[in-house]
PDB file of C-alpha atoms in Angstrom:
ATOM      1  CA  MET A   1       0.063  -0.068   0.313  1.00 67.00           C
ATOM      2  CA  ALA A   2       2.572   1.867   0.815  1.00 73.00           C
ATOM      3  CA  LEU A   3       4.562   1.620  -2.139  1.00 73.00           C
ATOM      4  CA  TRP A   4       1.389   1.923  -4.871  1.00 76.00           C
ATOM      5  CA  LEU A   5       0.722   5.594  -2.513  1.00 82.00           C
ATOM      6  CA  LYS A   6       4.285   6.804  -3.124  1.00 81.00           C
ATOM      7  CA  PHE A   7       4.354   5.993  -7.194  1.00 80.00           C
ATOM      8  CA  ASN A   8       0.387   7.349  -7.178  1.00 83.00           C
ATOM      9  CA  THR A   9       1.926  10.362  -5.794  1.00 86.00           C
ATOM     10  CA  LEU A  10       4.936  10.999  -7.837  1.00 83.00           C
ATOM     11  CA  TRP A  11       3.048  10.085 -11.027  1.00 84.00           C
ATOM     12  CA  LYS A  12      -0.107  12.936 -10.465  1.00 86.00           C
ATOM     13  CA  PHE A  13       2.187  15.469  -9.613  1.00 86.00           C
ATOM     14  CA  PHE A  14       3.667  14.708 -12.958  1.00 85.00           C
ATOM     15  CA  ARG A  15       0.706  14.467 -14.589  1.00 87.00           C
ATOM     16  CA  PHE A  16      -0.564  17.728 -13.110  1.00 89.00           C
ATOM     17  CA  PHE A  17       2.372  19.590 -14.821  1.00 87.00           C
ATOM     18  CA  ALA A  18       2.133  18.268 -17.891  1.00 88.00           C
ATOM     19  CA  LEU A  19      -1.563  19.095 -17.997  1.00 88.00           C
ATOM     20  CA  ILE A  20      -1.046  22.339 -17.395  1.00 90.00           C
ATOM     21  CA  ASP A  21       1.483  22.525 -20.175  1.00 88.00           C
ATOM     22  CA  ASP A  22      -1.600  20.730 -22.341  1.00 89.00           C
ATOM     23  CA  VAL A  23       0.017  17.374 -22.949  1.00 87.00           C
ATOM     24  CA  GLU A  24      -2.431  14.310 -22.451  1.00 84.00           C
ATOM     25  CA  VAL A  25      -0.462  11.768 -20.716  1.00 83.00           C
ATOM     26  CA  PRO A  26      -1.995   8.587 -19.428  1.00 82.00           C
ATOM     27  CA  GLU A  27      -3.089   7.924 -15.599  1.00 85.00           C
ATOM     28  CA  ASN A  28      -0.468   5.452 -14.029  1.00 85.00           C
ATOM     29  CA  MET A  29      -2.872   4.003 -11.383  1.00 84.00           C
ATOM     30  CA  ARG A  30      -5.946   4.229 -12.776  1.00 82.00           C
ATOM     31  CA  ARG A  31      -7.598   1.793  -9.367  1.00 84.00           C
ATOM     32  CA  CYS A  32      -5.968   1.695  -5.810  1.00 81.00           C
ATOM     33  CA  VAL A  33      -4.062  -1.135  -5.317  1.00 80.00           C
ATOM     34  CA  SER A  34      -5.893  -3.187  -2.536  1.00 85.00           C
ATOM     35  CA  ASP A  35      -8.763  -2.440  -5.144  1.00 88.00           C
ATOM     36  CA  ASN A  36      -8.276  -5.735  -6.970  1.00 89.00           C
ATOM     37  CA  PHE A  37      -9.200  -8.944  -7.514  1.00 91.00           C
ATOM     38  CA  ALA A  38      -7.541  -9.969 -10.745  1.00 92.00           C
ATOM     39  CA  PHE A  39      -4.503 -10.665 -12.294  1.00 92.00           C
ATOM     40  CA  GLN A  40      -5.409  -8.984 -15.470  1.00 89.00           C
ATOM     41  CA  GLU A  41      -7.094  -6.137 -13.631  1.00 88.00           C
ATOM     42  CA  PHE A  42      -4.476  -5.452 -11.495  1.00 90.00           C
ATOM     43  CA  TRP A  43      -1.901  -5.251 -14.590  1.00 89.00           C
ATOM     44  CA  ARG A  44      -4.138  -2.863 -16.434  1.00 87.00           C
ATOM     45  CA  ASP A  45      -4.075  -0.473 -13.642  1.00 86.00           C
ATOM     46  CA  TRP A  46      -0.605  -0.408 -11.888  1.00 85.00           C
ATOM     47  CA  HIS A  47       1.861   1.883 -13.914  1.00 84.00           C
ATOM     48  CA  ALA A  48      -0.446   1.635 -16.676  1.00 87.00           C
ATOM     49  CA  SER A  49       1.475   3.972 -19.320  1.00 87.00           C
ATOM     50  CA  PHE A  50       3.997   0.933 -18.686  1.00 90.00           C
ATOM     51  CA  ASN A  51       1.475  -1.556 -19.132  1.00 91.00           C
ATOM     52  CA  ARG A  52       0.669   0.301 -22.675  1.00 90.00           C
ATOM     53  CA  TRP A  53       4.301   0.127 -24.117  1.00 92.00           C
ATOM     54  CA  ILE A  54       4.304  -3.795 -22.819  1.00 94.00           C
ATOM     55  CA  VAL A  55       1.150  -4.554 -24.563  1.00 93.00           C
ATOM     56  CA  ARG A  56       2.213  -2.485 -28.052  1.00 94.00           C
ATOM     57  CA  TYR A  57       6.173  -3.616 -28.109  1.00 94.00           C
ATOM     58  CA  MET A  58       6.145  -6.836 -26.593  1.00 94.00           C
ATOM     59  CA  TYR A  59       2.779  -8.492 -26.047  1.00 94.00           C
ATOM     60  CA  ILE A  60       1.461  -7.679 -29.266  1.00 94.00           C
ATOM     61  CA  PRO A  61       4.465  -8.830 -31.453  1.00 94.00           C
ATOM     62  CA  LEU A  62       4.888 -12.170 -29.403  1.00 93.00           C
ATOM     63  CA  GLY A  63       1.433 -13.257 -30.440  1.00 92.00           C
ATOM     64  CA  GLY A  64      -0.939 -11.167 -27.878  1.00 89.00           C
ATOM     65  CA  ALA A  65      -4.056 -12.944 -27.258  1.00 86.00           C
ATOM     66  CA  ARG A  66      -3.864 -15.887 -29.566  1.00 88.00           C
ATOM     67  CA  ARG A  67      -0.757 -16.965 -27.244  1.00 89.00           C
ATOM     68  CA  LYS A  68      -1.180 -15.339 -23.896  1.00 89.00           C
ATOM     69  CA  PHE A  69      -0.536 -18.616 -22.307  1.00 91.00           C
ATOM     70  CA  LEU A  70       2.766 -18.292 -22.990  1.00 92.00           C
ATOM     71  CA  VAL A  71       4.073 -14.729 -23.641  1.00 94.00           C
ATOM     72  CA  ILE A  72       3.144 -14.004 -20.167  1.00 94.00           C
ATOM     73  CA  PHE A  73       6.772 -15.415 -19.729  1.00 95.00           C
ATOM     74  CA  PRO A  74       8.706 -13.731 -21.790  1.00 95.00           C
ATOM     75  CA  ILE A  75       7.150 -10.716 -20.518  1.00 95.00           C
ATOM     76  CA  PHE A  76       7.086 -10.782 -16.974  1.00 95.00           C
ATOM     77  CA  THR A  77      10.747 -12.171 -17.451  1.00 96.00           C
ATOM     78  CA  PHE A  78      11.405  -8.145 -19.164  1.00 96.00           C
ATOM     79  CA  VAL A  79       9.638  -6.841 -16.623  1.00 94.00           C
ATOM     80  CA  ALA A  80      12.019  -8.002 -13.340  1.00 94.00           C
ATOM     81  CA  VAL A  81      15.129  -7.510 -15.763  1.00 94.00           C
ATOM     82  CA  TRP A  82      13.795  -4.021 -16.105  1.00 92.00           C
ATOM     83  CA  HIS A  83      13.211  -3.700 -12.543  1.00 90.00           C
ATOM     84  CA  ASP A  84      16.744  -5.297 -12.079  1.00 89.00           C
ATOM     85  CA  VAL A  85      18.936  -8.117 -12.345  1.00 88.00           C
ATOM     86  CA  GLU A  86      18.205 -10.322  -8.921  1.00 89.00           C
ATOM     87  CA  ILE A  87      17.017 -13.849  -8.127  1.00 90.00           C
ATOM     88  CA  LYS A  88      13.676 -12.795  -6.225  1.00 90.00           C
ATOM     89  CA  LEU A  89      12.587 -10.538  -8.709  1.00 92.00           C
ATOM     90  CA  LEU A  90      13.139 -13.306 -11.482  1.00 93.00           C
ATOM     91  CA  ALA A  91      10.906 -15.699  -8.624  1.00 92.00           C
ATOM     92  CA  TRP A  92       8.855 -13.287  -8.490  1.00 92.00           C
ATOM     93  CA  ALA A  93       8.210 -12.994 -12.522  1.00 94.00           C
ATOM     94  CA  TRP A  94       7.556 -16.660 -12.972  1.00 94.00           C
ATOM     95  CA  LEU A  95       5.275 -16.852 -10.147  1.00 92.00           C
ATOM     96  CA  MET A  96       2.862 -14.356 -11.027  1.00 93.00           C
ATOM     97  CA  CYS A  97       3.636 -16.272 -14.618  1.00 94.00           C
ATOM     98  CA  LEU A  98       2.574 -19.143 -12.551  1.00 94.00           C
ATOM     99  CA  PHE A  99      -0.309 -17.792 -10.801  1.00 93.00           C
ATOM    100  CA  PHE A 100      -1.537 -16.296 -13.729  1.00 93.00           C
ATOM    101  CA  LEU A 101      -2.400 -19.413 -15.389  1.00 94.00           C
ATOM    102  CA  PRO A 102      -5.007 -20.372 -13.696  1.00 93.00           C
ATOM    103  CA  GLU A 103      -6.690 -17.610 -13.928  1.00 93.00           C
ATOM    104  CA  LEU A 104      -6.412 -17.263 -17.829  1.00 93.00           C
ATOM    105  CA  LEU A 105      -7.486 -20.808 -17.819  1.00 93.00           C
ATOM    106  CA  ALA A 106     -10.682 -20.082 -15.776  1.00 92.00           C
ATOM    107  CA  TYR A 107     -11.832 -17.228 -17.664  1.00 90.00           C
ATOM    108  CA  ALA A 108     -11.565 -19.436 -20.633  1.00 90.00           C
ATOM    109  CA  VAL A 109     -13.537 -21.747 -19.215  1.00 92.00           C
ATOM    110  CA  TRP A 110     -16.480 -19.383 -17.215  1.00 91.00           C
ATOM    111  CA  ARG A 111     -16.943 -17.641 -20.868  1.00 89.00           C
ATOM    112  CA  SER A 112     -17.515 -20.717 -22.628  1.00 89.00           C
ATOM    113  CA  ALA A 113     -20.914 -21.999 -23.724  1.00 87.00           C
ATOM    114  CA  ALA A 114     -20.818 -24.837 -21.133  1.00 86.00           C
ATOM    115  CA  LEU A 115     -21.420 -22.517 -18.614  1.00 89.00           C
ATOM    116  CA  ARG A 116     -23.670 -20.095 -20.058  1.00 88.00           C
ATOM    117  CA  ALA A 117     -26.654 -21.275 -17.535  1.00 88.00           C
ATOM    118  CA  VAL A 118     -24.335 -21.060 -14.039  1.00 91.00           C
ATOM    119  CA  ARG A 119     -23.254 -17.622 -15.077  1.00 89.00           C
ATOM    120  CA  GLY A 120     -26.925 -16.289 -14.589  1.00 87.00           C
ATOM    121  CA  ARG A 121     -28.166 -18.777 -11.467  1.00 91.00           C
ATOM    122  CA  TRP A 122     -27.472 -16.444  -8.188  1.00 90.00           C
ATOM    123  CA  TYR A 123     -24.562 -18.521  -6.935  1.00 93.00           C
ATOM    124  CA  ALA A 124     -22.804 -17.163  -9.914  1.00 94.00           C
ATOM    125  CA  ARG A 125     -20.665 -14.112  -7.836  1.00 94.00           C
ATOM    126  CA  HIS A 126     -19.942 -16.126  -4.900  1.00 96.00           C
ATOM    127  CA  ILE A 127     -17.937 -18.995  -7.426  1.00 95.00           C
ATOM    128  CA  LYS A 128     -16.178 -15.384  -8.785  1.00 94.00           C
ATOM    129  CA  ALA A 129     -15.582 -14.321  -5.162  1.00 95.00           C
ATOM    130  CA  ALA A 130     -14.262 -17.169  -4.754  1.00 95.00           C
ATOM    131  CA  GLY A 131     -11.873 -17.057  -7.390  1.00 94.00           C
ATOM    132  CA  GLY A 132     -11.280 -13.521  -6.733  1.00 94.00           C
ATOM    133  CA  SER A 133     -10.053 -14.652  -2.396  1.00 95.00           C
ATOM    134  CA  ALA A 134      -8.047 -16.753  -4.301  1.00 93.00           C
ATOM    135  CA  ASN A 135      -6.137 -14.224  -6.541  1.00 93.00           C
ATOM    136  CA  ILE A 136      -5.389 -11.488  -4.051  1.00 93.00           C
ATOM    137  CA  LEU A 137      -3.789 -14.270  -1.968  1.00 91.00           C
ATOM    138  CA  LEU A 138      -1.634 -15.574  -4.291  1.00 91.00           C
ATOM    139  CA  MET A 139      -1.144 -11.575  -5.806  1.00 91.00           C
ATOM    140  CA  MET A 140       0.436 -11.265  -2.426  1.00 88.00           C
ATOM    141  CA  ILE A 141       2.293 -13.943  -2.436  1.00 89.00           C
ATOM    142  CA  ALA A 142       4.081 -13.007  -5.175  1.00 90.00           C
ATOM    143  CA  ASN A 143       4.950  -9.273  -4.748  1.00 86.00           C
ATOM    144  CA  LEU A 144       5.827  -9.757  -1.031  1.00 86.00           C
ATOM    145  CA  VAL A 145       8.401 -12.465  -2.726  1.00 87.00           C
ATOM    146  CA  GLY A 146       9.847  -9.588  -5.187  1.00 85.00           C
ATOM    147  CA  PHE A 147       9.246  -6.791  -3.091  1.00 81.00           C
ATOM    148  CA  GLY A 148       9.079  -7.595   0.307  1.00 75.00           C
ATOM    149  CA  VAL A 149      10.420 -10.436   2.140  1.00 73.00           C
ATOM    150  CA  GLY A 150      11.769 -13.248   0.322  1.00 73.00           C
ATOM    151  CA  LEU A 151      11.107 -16.706  -0.952  1.00 74.00           C
ATOM    152  CA  GLU A 152      12.404 -18.026   2.676  1.00 75.00           C
ATOM    153  CA  SER A 153      10.351 -15.879   4.640  1.00 75.00           C
ATOM    154  CA  VAL A 154       7.600 -16.094   2.287  1.00 79.00           C
ATOM    155  CA  GLN A 155       7.780 -19.965   2.845  1.00 79.00           C
ATOM    156  CA  GLU A 156       8.151 -19.658   6.503  1.00 78.00           C
ATOM    157  CA  PHE A 157       4.556 -17.574   5.742  1.00 77.00           C
ATOM    158  CA  LEU A 158       2.870 -20.721   4.044  1.00 81.00           C
ATOM    159  CA  ARG A 159       3.379 -23.143   6.096  1.00 82.00           C
ATOM    160  CA  LEU A 160       1.855 -20.941   9.252  1.00 80.00           C
ATOM    161  CA  LEU A 161       0.116 -20.295   7.090  1.00 80.00           C
ATOM    162  CA  PHE A 162      -2.067 -23.699   5.848  1.00 81.00           C
ATOM    163  CA  SER A 163      -0.653 -25.385   9.064  1.00 83.00           C
ATOM    164  CA  TRP A 164      -2.400 -27.506  12.250  1.00 81.00           C
ATOM    165  CA  GLU A 165      -1.889 -23.170  13.965  1.00 79.00           C
ATOM    166  CA  GLY A 166      -3.276 -21.280  11.372  1.00 78.00           C
ATOM    167  CA  ARG A 167      -6.750 -22.970  11.481  1.00 82.00           C
ATOM    168  CA  TYR A 168      -8.433 -19.966  13.297  1.00 84.00           C
ATOM    169  CA  TYR A 169      -6.046 -17.638  11.005  1.00 85.00           C
ATOM    170  CA  THR A 170      -6.518 -18.711   7.184  1.00 87.00           C
ATOM    171  CA  PRO A 171     -10.242 -18.769   6.938  1.00 90.00           C
ATOM    172  CA  ALA A 172     -10.677 -16.003   8.492  1.00 92.00           C
ATOM    173  CA  ILE A 173      -8.727 -14.672   5.563  1.00 91.00           C
ATOM    174  CA  PHE A 174     -10.382 -15.955   2.915  1.00 93.00           C
ATOM    175  CA  VAL A 175     -13.671 -14.624   4.388  1.00 95.00           C
ATOM    176  CA  VAL A 176     -12.583 -11.229   4.657  1.00 95.00           C
ATOM    177  CA  PHE A 177     -11.183 -11.811   0.244  1.00 95.00           C
ATOM    178  CA  PHE A 178     -14.294 -13.053  -0.207  1.00 96.00           C
ATOM    179  CA  ALA A 179     -16.692 -10.262   1.382  1.00 96.00           C
ATOM    180  CA  ALA A 180     -13.718  -8.086  -0.783  1.00 95.00           C
ATOM    181  CA  SER A 181     -14.145  -9.288  -4.116  1.00 95.00           C
ATOM    182  CA  HIS A 182     -17.887  -8.975  -3.472  1.00 96.00           C
ATOM    183  CA  ILE A 183     -17.690  -5.401  -2.739  1.00 95.00           C
ATOM    184  CA  MET A 184     -14.957  -4.601  -5.660  1.00 94.00           C
ATOM    185  CA  PHE A 185     -17.999  -6.124  -7.907  1.00 94.00           C
ATOM    186  CA  ARG A 186     -20.297  -4.016  -7.026  1.00 94.00           C
ATOM    187  CA  GLN A 187     -17.944  -0.891  -7.591  1.00 92.00           C
ATOM    188  CA  ARG A 188     -17.361  -2.346 -11.358  1.00 92.00           C
ATOM    189  CA  ASP A 189     -21.779  -2.681 -11.653  1.00 92.00           C
ATOM    190  CA  ARG A 190     -21.322   0.765 -10.567  1.00 92.00           C
ATOM    191  CA  GLU A 191     -18.340   2.225 -13.010  1.00 88.00           C
ATOM    192  CA  ARG A 192     -20.681  -0.007 -15.890  1.00 89.00           C
ATOM    193  CA  ALA A 193     -23.719   1.829 -15.215  1.00 88.00           C
ATOM    194  CA  ALA A 194     -22.113   5.035 -15.040  1.00 86.00           C
ATOM    195  CA  ALA A 195     -20.227   4.572 -18.315  1.00 83.00           C
ATOM    196  CA  GLU A 196     -23.308   3.612 -20.059  1.00 81.00           C
ATOM    197  CA  ARG A 197     -25.799   6.554 -18.302  1.00 74.00           C
ATOM    198  CA  PRO A 198     -25.506   9.765 -20.944  1.00 69.00           C
ATOM    199  CA  PRO A 199     -24.180  12.973 -19.980  1.00 62.00           C
ATOM    200  CA  ASP A 200     -26.742  14.482 -19.439  1.00 60.00           C
ATOM    201  CA  SER A 201     -28.374  12.137 -17.390  1.00 56.00           C
ATOM    202  CA  CYS A 202     -29.821  12.584 -14.025  1.00 51.00           C
ATOM    203  CA  PRO A 203     -27.989   9.607 -11.877  1.00 51.00           C
ATOM    204  CA  VAL A 204     -31.152  10.474  -9.340  1.00 52.00           C
ATOM    205  CA  ALA A 205     -34.956   9.059 -10.460  1.00 49.00           C
ATOM    206  CA  VAL A 206     -36.716  12.667  -9.531  1.00 47.00           C
ATOM    207  CA  THR A 207     -40.096  11.995  -8.795  1.00 44.00           C
TER     208      THR A 207
END
């Protein structure tokens, strides 16, 4: 959170002066770091200008959506080396890729015609929230490895998390992440509704 706040402040400061000079630059931190339940969404909104460069000069030339299960490995490896040449950053990159794969697969399966009926059920959001809870934990683990305590400390954290000692904390963590995912879903619904509303329409019904 502190890292997000630091970067967000810096980039907004420089964006402010660019806009004063009538230079339109992209918003780099379009969403709070804590307001993400999916890898794709997180990386689309974290350092958005760099993400745009990656998409244009690496993701699309390497095959884009047709080979997304493969292209994430060279892309994240490049991003790790771009930060610095360290073992923990390479471990972060490859963990991100490994954790990214289940999400990509889940998205493909979820959008398939076979699950069309399930997507309309009342419990569909709960399934997505469970997936979002797992994603949040995996993103935390990967980022702790690369930019926090390192690989060995994370291994100890996981041992405690899934041991008998963590039998009370682990369910509580997933309950919190599950509830947070639902809150984020509602926020996305509001954002979509605001985007679809005509500019001159009143958001409050007048009777």
